[in-house]
Amino acid sequence: MDFKVSNFFPPVTRLLGVLIFVIGIIGLVTNGIQVFFISLIGFAIVFSTKGVSIDAANKKLKEYNSFFFIKFGKWQSLDQFPHITVLEITEKTSLGSHTTLVNSSSREMVYRITLLSKDHYQKLLIKQLKDKDIAHQETEKIADLIGFEKVIYSPGAY
């Protein structure tokens, strides 16, 4: 199972990556192959991701960074994360300007499917959803497939 957790670069950097990619493509058309590297950099910025791969058959997991669709990371034992839970998180996004003429903020509830260590002090995000019911259904499905115990997050209780 493979879970893309987030993009490697923040949104503003990815927007810059799209601009670099477009400039590179225009350069390819007008100047030839010598500017191919510029479009390649933009492509890498836009499509780089972070994620988690789980190999249930061999009881291993890998946190990875993906560049050019190649996943870089180290496999580790799945035994260190025996529990799975859904964490309810309020994400706050704010936007402001130096002149303070424009200020905006928003709050949104998200549900994070998270692997937990035995004592719940280590967490590993595998998926984030906006619907509570779907998050709990997905968690049940993953727990059944891999053999995790679905628990309520309570650090130090186990």
PDB file of C-alpha atoms in Angstrom:
ATOM      1  CA  MET A   1       0.000   0.000   0.000  1.00  0.00           C
ATOM      2  CA  ASP A   2       1.251   3.422  -0.883  1.00  0.00           C
ATOM      3  CA  PHE A   3       0.053   6.639   0.748  1.00  0.00           C
ATOM      4  CA  LYS A   4       1.029  10.052  -0.638  1.00  0.00           C
ATOM      5  CA  VAL A   5       1.036  12.229   2.454  1.00  0.00           C
ATOM      6  CA  SER A   6       1.939  15.671   1.107  1.00  0.00           C
ATOM      7  CA  ASN A   7       3.813  17.587  -1.508  1.00  0.00           C
ATOM      8  CA  PHE A   8       7.519  18.019  -0.796  1.00  0.00           C
ATOM      9  CA  PHE A   9       7.475  21.755  -1.501  1.00  0.00           C
ATOM     10  CA  PRO A  10       4.965  24.326  -0.198  1.00  0.00           C
ATOM     11  CA  PRO A  11       2.313  25.769  -2.557  1.00  0.00           C
ATOM     12  CA  VAL A  12       4.180  28.984  -3.382  1.00  0.00           C
ATOM     13  CA  THR A  13       7.308  27.043  -4.343  1.00  0.00           C
ATOM     14  CA  ARG A  14       5.242  24.668  -6.486  1.00  0.00           C
ATOM     15  CA  LEU A  15       3.712  27.676  -8.257  1.00  0.00           C
ATOM     16  CA  LEU A  16       7.241  28.912  -8.935  1.00  0.00           C
ATOM     17  CA  GLY A  17       8.050  25.395 -10.194  1.00  0.00           C
ATOM     18  CA  VAL A  18       5.177  25.612 -12.707  1.00  0.00           C
ATOM     19  CA  LEU A  19       6.551  28.960 -13.893  1.00  0.00           C
ATOM     20  CA  ILE A  20      10.069  27.503 -14.240  1.00  0.00           C
ATOM     21  CA  PHE A  21       8.657  24.504 -16.118  1.00  0.00           C
ATOM     22  CA  VAL A  22       6.732  26.733 -18.564  1.00  0.00           C
ATOM     23  CA  ILE A  23       9.799  28.936 -19.107  1.00  0.00           C
ATOM     24  CA  GLY A  24      11.835  25.780 -19.741  1.00  0.00           C
ATOM     25  CA  ILE A  25       9.326  24.488 -22.303  1.00  0.00           C
ATOM     26  CA  ILE A  26       9.273  27.859 -24.088  1.00  0.00           C
ATOM     27  CA  GLY A  27      13.081  27.806 -24.023  1.00  0.00           C
ATOM     28  CA  LEU A  28      13.073  24.302 -25.516  1.00  0.00           C
ATOM     29  CA  VAL A  29      10.894  25.455 -28.383  1.00  0.00           C
ATOM     30  CA  THR A  30      12.850  28.633 -29.094  1.00  0.00           C
ATOM     31  CA  ASN A  31      16.452  27.792 -28.115  1.00  0.00           C
ATOM     32  CA  GLY A  32      16.685  24.042 -28.457  1.00  0.00           C
ATOM     33  CA  ILE A  33      17.732  21.198 -26.192  1.00  0.00           C
ATOM     34  CA  GLN A  34      20.341  23.149 -24.169  1.00  0.00           C
ATOM     35  CA  VAL A  35      17.610  24.573 -21.854  1.00  0.00           C
ATOM     36  CA  PHE A  36      16.038  21.167 -21.148  1.00  0.00           C
ATOM     37  CA  PHE A  37      17.527  21.242 -17.627  1.00  0.00           C
ATOM     38  CA  ILE A  38      15.405  24.284 -16.689  1.00  0.00           C
ATOM     39  CA  SER A  39      12.124  22.502 -17.449  1.00  0.00           C
ATOM     40  CA  LEU A  40      13.414  19.433 -15.607  1.00  0.00           C
ATOM     41  CA  ILE A  41      13.961  21.500 -12.436  1.00  0.00           C
ATOM     42  CA  GLY A  42      10.421  22.909 -12.643  1.00  0.00           C
ATOM     43  CA  PHE A  43       9.000  19.424 -13.186  1.00  0.00           C
ATOM     44  CA  ALA A  44      10.844  18.111 -10.114  1.00  0.00           C
ATOM     45  CA  ILE A  45       9.572  20.952  -7.927  1.00  0.00           C
ATOM     46  CA  VAL A  46       5.947  20.474  -8.976  1.00  0.00           C
ATOM     47  CA  PHE A  47       5.760  16.667  -8.717  1.00  0.00           C
ATOM     48  CA  SER A  48       7.969  15.909  -5.669  1.00  0.00           C
ATOM     49  CA  THR A  49       6.045  14.289  -2.815  1.00  0.00           C
ATOM     50  CA  LYS A  50       6.368  12.755   0.646  1.00  0.00           C
ATOM     51  CA  GLY A  51       4.653   9.540   1.555  1.00  0.00           C
ATOM     52  CA  VAL A  52       4.576   6.168   3.268  1.00  0.00           C
ATOM     53  CA  SER A  53       4.715   2.714   1.678  1.00  0.00           C
ATOM     54  CA  ILE A  54       3.545  -0.294   3.674  1.00  0.00           C
ATOM     55  CA  ASP A  55       4.518  -3.855   2.764  1.00  0.00           C
ATOM     56  CA  ALA A  56       2.058  -5.890   4.844  1.00  0.00           C
ATOM     57  CA  ALA A  57       3.405  -9.254   3.650  1.00  0.00           C
ATOM     58  CA  ASN A  58       6.914  -8.534   4.940  1.00  0.00           C
ATOM     59  CA  LYS A  59       5.801  -6.347   7.882  1.00  0.00           C
ATOM     60  CA  LYS A  60       7.823  -3.327   6.698  1.00  0.00           C
ATOM     61  CA  LEU A  61       7.181   0.352   6.060  1.00  0.00           C
ATOM     62  CA  LYS A  62       9.106   3.091   4.320  1.00  0.00           C
ATOM     63  CA  GLU A  63       8.784   6.841   4.764  1.00  0.00           C
ATOM     64  CA  TYR A  64       9.864   8.293   1.442  1.00  0.00           C
ATOM     65  CA  ASN A  65      10.545  11.440  -0.533  1.00  0.00           C
ATOM     66  CA  SER A  66       9.745  11.046  -4.207  1.00  0.00           C
ATOM     67  CA  PHE A  67      11.626  12.922  -6.940  1.00  0.00           C
ATOM     68  CA  PHE A  68      10.962  12.162 -10.631  1.00  0.00           C
ATOM     69  CA  PHE A  69       8.626   9.393  -9.365  1.00  0.00           C
ATOM     70  CA  ILE A  70      11.564   7.578  -7.718  1.00  0.00           C
ATOM     71  CA  LYS A  71      11.001   6.946  -3.999  1.00  0.00           C
ATOM     72  CA  PHE A  72      13.936   7.523  -1.657  1.00  0.00           C
ATOM     73  CA  GLY A  73      13.664   6.152   1.858  1.00  0.00           C
ATOM     74  CA  LYS A  74      14.687   3.341   4.169  1.00  0.00           C
ATOM     75  CA  TRP A  75      12.579   0.287   4.973  1.00  0.00           C
ATOM     76  CA  GLN A  76      11.959  -0.309   8.674  1.00  0.00           C
ATOM     77  CA  SER A  77      10.009  -2.784  10.749  1.00  0.00           C
ATOM     78  CA  LEU A  78       6.268  -2.295  11.004  1.00  0.00           C
ATOM     79  CA  ASP A  79       6.399  -3.689  14.557  1.00  0.00           C
ATOM     80  CA  GLN A  80       7.245  -0.283  16.008  1.00  0.00           C
ATOM     81  CA  PHE A  81       3.801   1.031  14.935  1.00  0.00           C
ATOM     82  CA  PRO A  82       1.234  -1.545  16.179  1.00  0.00           C
ATOM     83  CA  HIS A  83      -1.681   0.898  16.539  1.00  0.00           C
ATOM     84  CA  ILE A  84      -3.709   3.038  14.139  1.00  0.00           C
ATOM     85  CA  THR A  85      -6.040   5.932  14.948  1.00  0.00           C
ATOM     86  CA  VAL A  86      -7.858   8.921  13.513  1.00  0.00           C
ATOM     87  CA  LEU A  87      -6.715  12.264  14.892  1.00  0.00           C
ATOM     88  CA  GLU A  88      -9.063  15.238  14.594  1.00  0.00           C
ATOM     89  CA  ILE A  89      -7.018  18.351  13.859  1.00  0.00           C
ATOM     90  CA  THR A  90      -8.112  21.942  13.280  1.00  0.00           C
ATOM     91  CA  GLU A  91      -5.915  23.438  10.565  1.00  0.00           C
ATOM     92  CA  LYS A  92      -5.607  27.193  10.527  1.00  0.00           C
ATOM     93  CA  THR A  93      -4.574  29.083   7.427  1.00  0.00           C
ATOM     94  CA  SER A  94      -3.889  32.797   7.521  1.00  0.00           C
ATOM     95  CA  LEU A  95      -2.951  35.353   4.940  1.00  0.00           C
ATOM     96  CA  GLY A  96      -1.711  38.834   5.664  1.00  0.00           C
ATOM     97  CA  SER A  97       0.126  41.731   4.130  1.00  0.00           C
ATOM     98  CA  HIS A  98       2.775  44.122   5.409  1.00  0.00           C
ATOM     99  CA  THR A  99       0.375  47.039   5.089  1.00  0.00           C
ATOM    100  CA  THR A 100      -2.245  45.211   7.201  1.00  0.00           C
ATOM    101  CA  LEU A 101      -4.897  46.197   4.690  1.00  0.00           C
ATOM    102  CA  VAL A 102      -5.604  42.572   3.852  1.00  0.00           C
ATOM    103  CA  ASN A 103      -5.887  39.920   6.530  1.00  0.00           C
ATOM    104  CA  SER A 104      -7.649  36.632   6.111  1.00  0.00           C
ATOM    105  CA  SER A 105      -7.763  33.415   8.073  1.00  0.00           C
ATOM    106  CA  SER A 106      -9.693  30.185   7.959  1.00  0.00           C
ATOM    107  CA  ARG A 107     -10.081  27.130  10.143  1.00  0.00           C
ATOM    108  CA  GLU A 108     -10.859  23.692   8.845  1.00  0.00           C
ATOM    109  CA  MET A 109     -11.302  20.365  10.618  1.00  0.00           C
ATOM    110  CA  VAL A 110      -9.256  17.547   9.083  1.00  0.00           C
ATOM    111  CA  TYR A 111      -8.989  13.887  10.043  1.00  0.00           C
ATOM    112  CA  ARG A 112      -5.552  12.287   9.957  1.00  0.00           C
ATOM    113  CA  ILE A 113      -5.148   8.530   9.755  1.00  0.00           C
ATOM    114  CA  THR A 114      -2.039   7.970  11.831  1.00  0.00           C
ATOM    115  CA  LEU A 115       0.095   5.022  12.884  1.00  0.00           C
ATOM    116  CA  LEU A 116       1.122   5.082  16.534  1.00  0.00           C
ATOM    117  CA  SER A 117       3.962   3.504  18.494  1.00  0.00           C
ATOM    118  CA  LYS A 118       3.161   1.326  21.523  1.00  0.00           C
ATOM    119  CA  ASP A 119       3.292   4.299  23.916  1.00  0.00           C
ATOM    120  CA  HIS A 120       1.696   6.680  21.333  1.00  0.00           C
ATOM    121  CA  TYR A 121       4.614   9.137  21.562  1.00  0.00           C
ATOM    122  CA  GLN A 122       5.659   8.474  17.963  1.00  0.00           C
ATOM    123  CA  LYS A 123       3.153   9.202  15.213  1.00  0.00           C
ATOM    124  CA  LEU A 124       3.319   8.568  11.481  1.00  0.00           C
ATOM    125  CA  LEU A 125       0.753  10.258   9.247  1.00  0.00           C
ATOM    126  CA  ILE A 126      -0.405   8.089   6.365  1.00  0.00           C
ATOM    127  CA  LYS A 127      -3.506   9.896   5.099  1.00  0.00           C
ATOM    128  CA  GLN A 128      -5.477  13.092   5.679  1.00  0.00           C
ATOM    129  CA  LEU A 129      -9.179  13.431   4.871  1.00  0.00           C
ATOM    130  CA  LYS A 130     -11.867  16.078   5.329  1.00  0.00           C
ATOM    131  CA  ASP A 131     -14.765  13.713   6.074  1.00  0.00           C
ATOM    132  CA  LYS A 132     -14.914  12.069   9.514  1.00  0.00           C
ATOM    133  CA  ASP A 133     -16.956   9.027   8.475  1.00  0.00           C
ATOM    134  CA  ILE A 134     -14.745   8.262   5.481  1.00  0.00           C
ATOM    135  CA  ALA A 135     -11.631   8.636   7.670  1.00  0.00           C
ATOM    136  CA  HIS A 136     -12.951   6.085  10.174  1.00  0.00           C
ATOM    137  CA  GLN A 137     -14.000   3.686   7.385  1.00  0.00           C
ATOM    138  CA  GLU A 138     -10.540   3.932   5.776  1.00  0.00           C
ATOM    139  CA  THR A 139      -8.890   3.362   9.159  1.00  0.00           C
ATOM    140  CA  GLU A 140     -10.960   0.209   9.754  1.00  0.00           C
ATOM    141  CA  LYS A 141     -10.082  -1.063   6.272  1.00  0.00           C
ATOM    142  CA  ILE A 142      -6.334  -0.452   6.763  1.00  0.00           C
ATOM    143  CA  ALA A 143      -6.413  -1.987  10.255  1.00  0.00           C
ATOM    144  CA  ASP A 144      -8.040  -5.147   8.890  1.00  0.00           C
ATOM    145  CA  LEU A 145      -5.666  -5.435   5.929  1.00  0.00           C
ATOM    146  CA  ILE A 146      -2.470  -5.012   7.919  1.00  0.00           C
ATOM    147  CA  GLY A 147      -3.496  -6.278  11.335  1.00  0.00           C
ATOM    148  CA  PHE A 148      -3.236  -3.044  13.301  1.00  0.00           C
ATOM    149  CA  GLU A 149      -5.208  -2.409  16.433  1.00  0.00           C
ATOM    150  CA  LYS A 150      -7.471   0.649  16.095  1.00  0.00           C
ATOM    151  CA  VAL A 151      -7.199   2.669  19.291  1.00  0.00           C
ATOM    152  CA  ILE A 152      -7.998   6.066  20.744  1.00  0.00           C
ATOM    153  CA  TYR A 153      -4.940   8.328  20.899  1.00  0.00           C
ATOM    154  CA  SER A 154      -3.732   8.519  24.512  1.00  0.00           C
ATOM    155  CA  PRO A 155       0.040   9.001  24.982  1.00  0.00           C
ATOM    156  CA  GLY A 156       1.568   6.902  27.758  1.00  0.00           C
ATOM    157  CA  ALA A 157      -1.597   4.881  28.452  1.00  0.00           C
ATOM    158  CA  TYR A 158      -0.426   1.688  26.701  1.00  0.00           C
TER     159      TYR A 158
END
